[in-house]
């Protein structure tokens, strides 16, 4: 669709009454393919919120419309967003698992006057692509700065960085390197891994040759993490005492059963663990079970979606159902609440969620692998790439 035709179509889609009895929200996620469980968490998290809070805001019913992006495919995600805006006449967009997909959707937002609530994609610069973007997930800088500080505190001297070669991985590399070196450590190897990599043995051999005592790793949750762990064990790095430090993306609760006992003892810094002890998380997990989640199927995308629904409801309330994206976004700047992950807020400067980051260790509890919080909490973390506070 050409730009001029798209603009006319969007104008037509936005025409009509200032408010509506039904407010539609378009959700783009990975509902099929290798990342399907993370997309399933988008829907279960939203369903959990609606079950607890109803499907009405004021006099308006809220309807969620789901579209499947399958994987990293910017052209497809952009086309799905256009379809949702023009054909389905959604007033809000939400979801997006991969950064390239979010970047592709961003140019449509101002033209169509549509806010986007990002529920996963973790590159810091996404929120800079449109003033109508709010994020309820996390960023790599937010979770990685505590990882580097933890590595130094635990005695790491020489680190190797291994990250996926796209936006979040590049952010993670920059965050770890800057923080680790500022605190006195040395980065002896930095490897960017293509997203389609299946053989991680050459990477482990390079790390071993560099003499690293610690590996910091980021890979998107899902199939790559399993191959990475296998290579870490099979190439003798774990047996040799080379420690593995990560953000929680490579040890999500969904992936732990497939990774197996080789994950025991791995430390990670992350904004949510299923094992988090709080009344809010207990209530959330009960609602997720009722929404269809199995015992090993709750992930960080579920809590991000649950909180995104809260934010969208606030936007609808603030605008009384009108299509007013500036007022909608302004209404949630500085918004704070107690999430299943702990106390959170929307940073008014960056429109990114501020939250606690927890140090966790993979442990076996009652025969089940879990990310067990250690008691170390990095409180009220901003996106360190965008905020100086």
Tab-separated table of C-alpha atoms in Angstrom:
chain	number	residue	atom	x	y	z
A	1	UNK	CA	0.000	0.000	0.000
A	2	UNK	CA	1.513	3.378	-1.009
A	3	UNK	CA	1.981	6.085	1.580
A	4	UNK	CA	-0.702	8.368	0.103
A	5	UNK	CA	-3.268	5.566	-0.151
A	6	UNK	CA	-2.427	4.431	3.378
A	7	UNK	CA	-2.873	7.977	4.681
A	8	UNK	CA	-6.331	8.251	3.085
A	9	UNK	CA	-7.299	4.841	4.453
A	10	UNK	CA	-6.167	5.812	7.926
A	11	UNK	CA	-8.111	9.084	7.772
A	12	UNK	CA	-11.210	7.139	6.809
A	13	UNK	CA	-10.620	4.654	9.628
A	14	UNK	CA	-10.430	7.487	12.133
A	15	UNK	CA	-13.515	9.281	10.863
A	16	UNK	CA	-16.744	9.080	12.828
A	17	UNK	CA	-17.855	9.813	16.381
A	18	UNK	CA	-15.311	11.079	18.918
A	19	UNK	CA	-16.082	8.147	21.172
A	20	UNK	CA	-17.365	4.629	20.662
A	21	UNK	CA	-19.241	2.011	22.603
A	22	UNK	CA	-16.534	-0.527	21.735
A	23	UNK	CA	-12.826	0.329	21.989
A	24	UNK	CA	-10.715	-2.077	19.961
A	25	UNK	CA	-7.127	-2.921	20.876
A	26	UNK	CA	-4.946	-4.673	18.300
A	27	UNK	CA	-2.405	-7.096	19.753
A	28	UNK	CA	0.473	-8.299	17.546
A	29	UNK	CA	2.391	-11.276	18.925
A	30	UNK	CA	4.120	-14.570	18.218
A	31	UNK	CA	1.088	-16.852	18.422
A	32	UNK	CA	2.626	-19.617	16.293
A	33	UNK	CA	6.113	-20.901	15.533
A	34	UNK	CA	9.080	-21.392	17.893
A	35	UNK	CA	8.167	-18.390	20.086
A	36	UNK	CA	4.455	-19.251	20.337
A	37	UNK	CA	4.394	-19.675	24.123
A	38	UNK	CA	5.552	-16.081	24.560
A	39	UNK	CA	2.713	-14.909	22.327
A	40	UNK	CA	0.324	-17.155	24.214
A	41	UNK	CA	1.432	-15.290	27.344
A	42	UNK	CA	0.394	-12.003	25.730
A	43	UNK	CA	-3.157	-13.318	25.388
A	44	UNK	CA	-3.265	-15.095	28.756
A	45	UNK	CA	-1.960	-11.985	30.539
A	46	UNK	CA	-4.635	-9.827	28.946
A	47	UNK	CA	-7.313	-12.452	29.638
A	48	UNK	CA	-6.179	-12.577	33.285
A	49	UNK	CA	-6.568	-8.806	33.612
A	50	UNK	CA	-10.011	-8.800	31.964
A	51	UNK	CA	-11.189	-11.696	34.164
A	52	UNK	CA	-10.274	-9.711	37.267
A	53	UNK	CA	-11.369	-6.253	36.106
A	54	UNK	CA	-14.101	-6.774	33.536
A	55	UNK	CA	-14.216	-5.742	29.874
A	56	UNK	CA	-15.658	-2.271	30.367
A	57	UNK	CA	-14.075	1.088	31.104
A	58	UNK	CA	-16.706	3.697	31.907
A	59	UNK	CA	-19.431	3.128	29.355
A	60	UNK	CA	-17.122	1.518	26.829
A	61	UNK	CA	-16.536	-2.155	26.128
A	62	UNK	CA	-12.951	-3.158	25.353
A	63	UNK	CA	-12.288	-5.739	22.634
A	64	UNK	CA	-8.850	-7.224	21.929
A	65	UNK	CA	-8.060	-8.282	18.341
A	66	UNK	CA	-5.054	-10.617	17.894
A	67	UNK	CA	-2.686	-10.943	14.912
A	68	UNK	CA	0.187	-13.426	14.536
A	69	UNK	CA	3.656	-12.094	13.622
A	70	UNK	CA	5.272	-15.574	14.090
A	71	UNK	CA	8.869	-14.308	14.404
A	72	UNK	CA	11.231	-11.472	13.484
A	73	UNK	CA	9.530	-10.194	10.312
A	74	UNK	CA	9.296	-6.377	10.128
A	75	UNK	CA	7.382	-6.274	6.837
A	76	UNK	CA	4.723	-8.659	8.129
A	77	UNK	CA	4.319	-6.821	11.445
A	78	UNK	CA	3.931	-3.502	9.645
A	79	UNK	CA	1.282	-5.030	7.358
A	80	UNK	CA	-0.561	-6.472	10.368
A	81	UNK	CA	-0.530	-3.074	12.087
A	82	UNK	CA	-1.928	-1.446	8.934
A	83	UNK	CA	-4.655	-4.063	8.772
A	84	UNK	CA	-5.581	-3.535	12.404
A	85	UNK	CA	-5.710	0.248	12.015
A	86	UNK	CA	-7.498	0.422	8.658
A	87	UNK	CA	-9.685	-2.688	8.538
A	88	UNK	CA	-10.303	-3.473	12.212
A	89	UNK	CA	-10.328	0.211	13.238
A	90	UNK	CA	-8.412	-0.362	16.455
A	91	UNK	CA	-7.787	2.624	18.702
A	92	UNK	CA	-4.710	1.148	20.411
A	93	UNK	CA	-1.935	-1.242	19.403
A	94	UNK	CA	-0.049	-3.513	21.793
A	95	UNK	CA	2.309	-6.474	21.898
A	96	UNK	CA	5.382	-6.879	19.615
A	97	UNK	CA	7.925	-9.498	20.646
A	98	UNK	CA	10.896	-8.513	18.453
A	99	UNK	CA	12.627	-5.136	18.167
A	100	UNK	CA	12.792	-5.017	14.328
A	101	UNK	CA	9.035	-5.544	14.230
A	102	UNK	CA	8.447	-2.670	16.672
A	103	UNK	CA	10.691	-0.391	14.618
A	104	UNK	CA	8.675	-1.196	11.498
A	105	UNK	CA	5.356	-0.376	13.164
A	106	UNK	CA	6.504	2.909	14.772
A	107	UNK	CA	6.176	5.145	11.653
A	108	UNK	CA	2.455	4.322	11.404
A	109	UNK	CA	1.572	5.603	14.866
A	110	UNK	CA	1.561	9.386	14.487
A	111	UNK	CA	-0.115	9.314	11.067
A	112	UNK	CA	-2.910	7.121	12.405
A	113	UNK	CA	-2.998	8.662	15.902
A	114	UNK	CA	-2.592	5.259	17.523
A	115	UNK	CA	-0.702	4.629	20.805
A	116	UNK	CA	1.427	1.472	20.984
A	117	UNK	CA	2.086	-0.315	24.278
A	118	UNK	CA	5.189	-2.471	23.789
A	119	UNK	CA	4.900	-5.720	25.741
A	120	UNK	CA	8.327	-7.212	25.028
A	121	UNK	CA	10.704	-5.688	22.428
A	122	UNK	CA	13.636	-4.496	24.523
A	123	UNK	CA	15.844	-2.094	22.551
A	124	UNK	CA	16.024	1.246	24.355
A	125	UNK	CA	15.588	3.431	21.270
A	126	UNK	CA	12.126	2.055	20.400
A	127	UNK	CA	10.372	4.656	22.573
A	128	UNK	CA	12.271	7.401	20.745
A	129	UNK	CA	10.670	6.443	17.418
A	130	UNK	CA	7.272	7.918	18.353
A	131	UNK	CA	5.827	9.963	21.230
A	132	UNK	CA	2.893	7.530	21.182
A	133	UNK	CA	4.932	4.530	22.414
A	134	UNK	CA	4.797	3.338	26.042
A	135	UNK	CA	6.629	0.204	27.229
A	136	UNK	CA	5.514	-2.156	30.012
A	137	UNK	CA	8.198	-4.822	29.531
A	138	UNK	CA	11.896	-4.039	30.110
A	139	UNK	CA	15.048	-2.989	28.273
A	140	UNK	CA	18.409	-4.645	27.989
A	141	UNK	CA	20.164	-1.703	29.649
A	142	UNK	CA	17.780	-1.920	32.589
A	143	UNK	CA	18.532	-5.592	33.267
A	144	UNK	CA	22.179	-5.671	32.138
A	145	UNK	CA	23.696	-2.911	34.287
A	146	UNK	CA	22.832	-4.931	37.443
A	147	UNK	CA	24.280	-8.057	35.783
A	148	UNK	CA	27.647	-6.365	35.241
A	149	UNK	CA	27.704	-5.042	38.802
A	150	UNK	CA	26.889	-8.519	40.121
A	151	UNK	CA	29.688	-10.097	38.068
A	152	UNK	CA	32.231	-7.648	39.496
A	153	UNK	CA	30.979	-8.185	43.049
A	154	UNK	CA	31.351	-11.956	42.558
A	155	UNK	CA	34.990	-11.605	41.570
A	156	UNK	CA	34.877	-11.576	37.768
A	157	UNK	CA	38.013	-10.083	36.220
A	158	UNK	CA	37.891	-11.087	32.553
A	159	UNK	CA	34.556	-11.372	30.780
A	160	UNK	CA	33.467	-12.572	27.375
A	161	UNK	CA	30.287	-11.100	25.954
A	162	UNK	CA	28.117	-13.221	23.645
A	163	UNK	CA	24.932	-11.637	22.328
A	164	UNK	CA	22.488	-11.987	19.464
A	165	UNK	CA	23.350	-9.666	16.596
A	166	UNK	CA	20.338	-7.357	16.600
A	167	UNK	CA	19.086	-4.370	18.596
A	168	UNK	CA	18.647	-5.869	22.080
A	169	UNK	CA	21.905	-7.821	21.846
A	170	UNK	CA	23.840	-4.736	20.810
A	171	UNK	CA	22.280	-2.815	23.710
A	172	UNK	CA	23.184	-5.633	26.129
A	173	UNK	CA	26.782	-5.688	24.893
A	174	UNK	CA	27.117	-1.915	25.297
A	175	UNK	CA	25.550	-1.907	28.767
A	176	UNK	CA	27.661	-4.764	30.108
A	177	UNK	CA	30.919	-3.488	28.612
A	178	UNK	CA	30.465	0.074	29.856
A	179	UNK	CA	29.485	-0.966	33.393
A	180	UNK	CA	31.954	-3.853	33.750
A	181	UNK	CA	34.947	-1.827	32.555
A	182	UNK	CA	33.961	1.218	34.645
A	183	UNK	CA	34.015	-1.028	37.718
A	184	UNK	CA	37.490	-2.393	36.930
A	185	UNK	CA	36.835	-5.491	34.813
A	186	UNK	CA	38.234	-6.304	31.372
A	187	UNK	CA	36.228	-7.530	28.372
A	188	UNK	CA	38.504	-10.046	26.612
A	189	UNK	CA	36.086	-11.147	23.868
A	190	UNK	CA	32.854	-9.778	22.389
A	191	UNK	CA	30.898	-11.949	19.970
A	192	UNK	CA	27.716	-11.050	18.094
A	193	UNK	CA	25.747	-14.151	17.134
A	194	UNK	CA	23.460	-14.245	14.069
A	195	UNK	CA	19.842	-14.968	15.017
A	196	UNK	CA	19.760	-18.121	12.884
A	197	UNK	CA	22.783	-19.719	14.625
A	198	UNK	CA	22.336	-23.359	15.632
A	199	UNK	CA	25.973	-24.439	16.281
A	200	UNK	CA	27.438	-22.575	19.244
A	201	UNK	CA	30.605	-24.697	19.617
A	202	UNK	CA	32.876	-22.283	17.670
A	203	UNK	CA	31.716	-19.474	19.936
A	204	UNK	CA	32.586	-21.467	23.053
A	205	UNK	CA	36.015	-22.257	21.617
A	206	UNK	CA	36.719	-18.546	21.051
A	207	UNK	CA	35.638	-17.745	24.605
A	208	UNK	CA	37.834	-20.513	25.999
A	209	UNK	CA	40.825	-19.287	23.988
A	210	UNK	CA	40.332	-15.734	25.287
A	211	UNK	CA	40.789	-16.881	28.892
A	212	UNK	CA	37.527	-15.470	30.196
A	213	UNK	CA	36.477	-16.346	33.738
A	214	UNK	CA	32.882	-15.204	33.084
A	215	UNK	CA	30.506	-15.227	30.131
A	216	UNK	CA	27.788	-12.629	29.869
A	217	UNK	CA	25.150	-13.796	27.414
A	218	UNK	CA	21.954	-12.488	25.849
A	219	UNK	CA	19.896	-14.501	23.380
A	220	UNK	CA	16.158	-14.137	22.704
A	221	UNK	CA	14.174	-16.550	24.858
A	222	UNK	CA	13.364	-19.745	23.021
A	223	UNK	CA	15.303	-22.243	20.872
A	224	UNK	CA	18.693	-20.425	20.793
A	225	UNK	CA	19.134	-20.587	24.567
A	226	UNK	CA	18.909	-24.378	24.606
A	227	UNK	CA	21.664	-24.718	21.999
A	228	UNK	CA	23.833	-22.179	23.808
A	229	UNK	CA	23.635	-24.039	27.126
A	230	UNK	CA	24.375	-27.366	25.447
A	231	UNK	CA	27.518	-25.943	23.862
A	232	UNK	CA	28.566	-24.333	27.167
A	233	UNK	CA	28.459	-27.749	28.841
A	234	UNK	CA	29.701	-29.911	25.955
A	235	UNK	CA	32.756	-27.737	25.333
A	236	UNK	CA	33.835	-28.015	28.960
A	237	UNK	CA	33.440	-24.409	30.017
A	238	UNK	CA	31.086	-25.145	32.893
A	239	UNK	CA	33.360	-27.943	34.170
A	240	UNK	CA	36.334	-25.588	33.909
A	241	UNK	CA	34.645	-23.091	36.235
A	242	UNK	CA	33.833	-20.416	33.675
A	243	UNK	CA	30.767	-18.736	35.156
A	244	UNK	CA	27.699	-17.893	33.102
A	245	UNK	CA	25.938	-14.615	33.878
A	246	UNK	CA	22.863	-13.461	32.029
A	247	UNK	CA	19.762	-11.406	31.942
A	248	UNK	CA	16.756	-13.585	32.597
A	249	UNK	CA	15.999	-13.985	28.899
A	250	UNK	CA	18.169	-17.093	28.574
A	251	UNK	CA	16.714	-18.832	31.633
A	252	UNK	CA	12.994	-18.162	31.357
A	253	UNK	CA	10.713	-20.538	33.202
A	254	UNK	CA	9.389	-21.728	29.840
A	255	UNK	CA	12.880	-22.809	28.681
A	256	UNK	CA	14.266	-24.267	31.931
A	257	UNK	CA	12.726	-27.743	31.510
A	258	UNK	CA	14.391	-28.083	28.089
A	259	UNK	CA	17.742	-26.703	29.270
A	260	UNK	CA	17.767	-29.067	32.214
A	261	UNK	CA	20.175	-29.350	35.130
A	262	UNK	CA	23.009	-27.641	33.225
A	263	UNK	CA	21.255	-24.399	34.193
A	264	UNK	CA	21.641	-25.040	37.952
A	265	UNK	CA	23.510	-22.242	39.682
A	266	UNK	CA	23.284	-19.798	36.770
A	267	UNK	CA	22.766	-16.252	38.000
A	268	UNK	CA	20.590	-13.756	36.188
A	269	UNK	CA	19.288	-10.262	36.771
A	270	UNK	CA	15.680	-9.758	35.724
A	271	UNK	CA	12.514	-7.858	36.489
A	272	UNK	CA	10.261	-10.867	37.097
A	273	UNK	CA	10.357	-14.444	38.286
A	274	UNK	CA	7.352	-16.746	38.535
A	275	UNK	CA	8.622	-17.613	42.021
A	276	UNK	CA	8.339	-13.979	43.198
A	277	UNK	CA	6.640	-13.932	46.583
A	278	UNK	CA	3.840	-11.366	46.840
A	279	UNK	CA	0.032	-11.311	47.096
A	280	UNK	CA	-0.128	-9.598	43.705
A	281	UNK	CA	1.895	-12.330	42.008
A	282	UNK	CA	-0.114	-15.065	43.693
A	283	UNK	CA	-3.339	-13.524	42.402
A	284	UNK	CA	-1.816	-13.070	38.936
A	285	UNK	CA	-0.673	-16.687	38.721
A	286	UNK	CA	-4.103	-17.937	39.777
A	287	UNK	CA	-5.683	-15.807	37.045
A	288	UNK	CA	-3.141	-17.058	34.483
A	289	UNK	CA	-4.007	-20.658	35.360
A	290	UNK	CA	-7.684	-19.901	34.799
A	291	UNK	CA	-6.708	-18.277	31.471
A	292	UNK	CA	-5.150	-21.566	30.349
A	293	UNK	CA	-1.524	-21.451	31.509
A	294	UNK	CA	0.080	-24.787	32.285
A	295	UNK	CA	2.542	-25.239	35.177
A	296	UNK	CA	5.587	-24.295	33.055
A	297	UNK	CA	3.924	-21.826	30.711
A	298	UNK	CA	4.029	-18.467	32.516
A	299	UNK	CA	6.698	-16.070	31.246
A	300	UNK	CA	7.668	-12.432	31.540
A	301	UNK	CA	5.488	-11.588	28.524
A	302	UNK	CA	2.432	-12.580	30.552
A	303	UNK	CA	3.060	-10.034	33.292
A	304	UNK	CA	3.991	-7.373	30.708
A	305	UNK	CA	0.660	-7.969	28.955
A	306	UNK	CA	-1.256	-7.933	32.247
A	307	UNK	CA	0.270	-4.562	33.109
A	308	UNK	CA	-0.222	-3.290	29.556
A	309	UNK	CA	-3.953	-3.956	29.887
A	310	UNK	CA	-3.951	-1.841	33.063
A	311	UNK	CA	-2.228	0.993	31.183
A	312	UNK	CA	-4.660	0.769	28.253
A	313	UNK	CA	-7.646	0.866	30.606
A	314	UNK	CA	-6.188	4.010	32.196
A	315	UNK	CA	-5.795	5.605	28.755
A	316	UNK	CA	-9.403	4.803	27.821
A	317	UNK	CA	-10.630	6.212	31.128
A	318	UNK	CA	-8.596	9.409	30.701
A	319	UNK	CA	-9.914	10.043	27.166
A	320	UNK	CA	-13.461	8.816	27.798
A	321	UNK	CA	-13.115	6.599	24.742
A	322	UNK	CA	-12.019	9.400	22.403
A	323	UNK	CA	-9.167	8.958	19.924
A	324	UNK	CA	-6.734	11.365	21.559
A	325	UNK	CA	-3.296	9.709	21.644
A	326	UNK	CA	-1.468	12.652	23.203
A	327	UNK	CA	-3.938	12.826	26.100
A	328	UNK	CA	-3.910	9.032	26.425
A	329	UNK	CA	-0.114	8.861	26.690
A	330	UNK	CA	0.099	11.907	28.988
A	331	UNK	CA	-2.393	10.249	31.344
A	332	UNK	CA	-0.010	7.385	32.131
A	333	UNK	CA	3.212	9.378	32.477
A	334	UNK	CA	4.198	8.986	36.123
A	335	UNK	CA	1.522	6.305	36.679
A	336	UNK	CA	2.545	3.883	39.457
A	337	UNK	CA	1.107	0.668	40.831
A	338	UNK	CA	2.034	-2.628	42.467
A	339	UNK	CA	2.501	-5.191	39.709
A	340	UNK	CA	2.962	-8.960	40.090
A	341	UNK	CA	6.669	-8.144	39.684
A	342	UNK	CA	6.713	-5.480	42.433
A	343	UNK	CA	6.349	-1.687	42.507
A	344	UNK	CA	6.518	-0.126	39.038
A	345	UNK	CA	5.924	3.237	37.370
A	346	UNK	CA	5.929	4.782	33.902
A	347	UNK	CA	8.868	7.191	33.663
A	348	UNK	CA	7.379	10.519	32.499
A	349	UNK	CA	10.550	11.371	30.572
A	350	UNK	CA	11.098	8.122	28.674
A	351	UNK	CA	7.626	6.450	28.732
A	352	UNK	CA	9.454	3.294	29.784
A	353	UNK	CA	8.581	1.248	32.853
A	354	UNK	CA	10.736	1.706	35.968
A	355	UNK	CA	10.927	-1.403	38.120
A	356	UNK	CA	12.972	-3.510	40.504
A	357	UNK	CA	15.564	-5.860	39.030
A	358	UNK	CA	16.186	-9.023	41.042
A	359	UNK	CA	19.256	-11.217	41.283
A	360	UNK	CA	18.075	-14.817	40.823
A	361	UNK	CA	19.780	-18.208	40.815
A	362	UNK	CA	18.520	-21.296	39.017
A	363	UNK	CA	17.740	-23.859	41.700
A	364	UNK	CA	15.690	-27.020	42.054
A	365	UNK	CA	12.710	-26.700	44.370
A	366	UNK	CA	10.518	-29.775	44.918
A	367	UNK	CA	12.126	-31.364	41.889
A	368	UNK	CA	11.393	-28.389	39.612
A	369	UNK	CA	13.881	-25.908	38.134
A	370	UNK	CA	13.052	-22.324	39.149
A	371	UNK	CA	14.623	-18.896	39.179
A	372	UNK	CA	14.938	-18.347	42.911
A	373	UNK	CA	15.328	-14.766	44.084
A	374	UNK	CA	18.454	-14.352	46.228
A	375	UNK	CA	17.283	-11.336	48.198
A	376	UNK	CA	19.463	-8.897	46.245
A	377	UNK	CA	17.260	-6.216	44.688
A	378	UNK	CA	18.272	-3.331	42.444
A	379	UNK	CA	15.415	-0.977	43.247
A	380	UNK	CA	13.500	1.308	40.870
A	381	UNK	CA	15.732	0.790	37.861
A	382	UNK	CA	15.310	3.161	34.899
A	383	UNK	CA	16.381	2.491	31.348
A	384	UNK	CA	20.015	3.480	31.862
A	385	UNK	CA	20.439	4.271	28.162
A	386	UNK	CA	17.729	6.939	28.235
A	387	UNK	CA	17.552	8.231	31.797
A	388	UNK	CA	20.176	9.810	34.031
A	389	UNK	CA	18.136	9.372	37.202
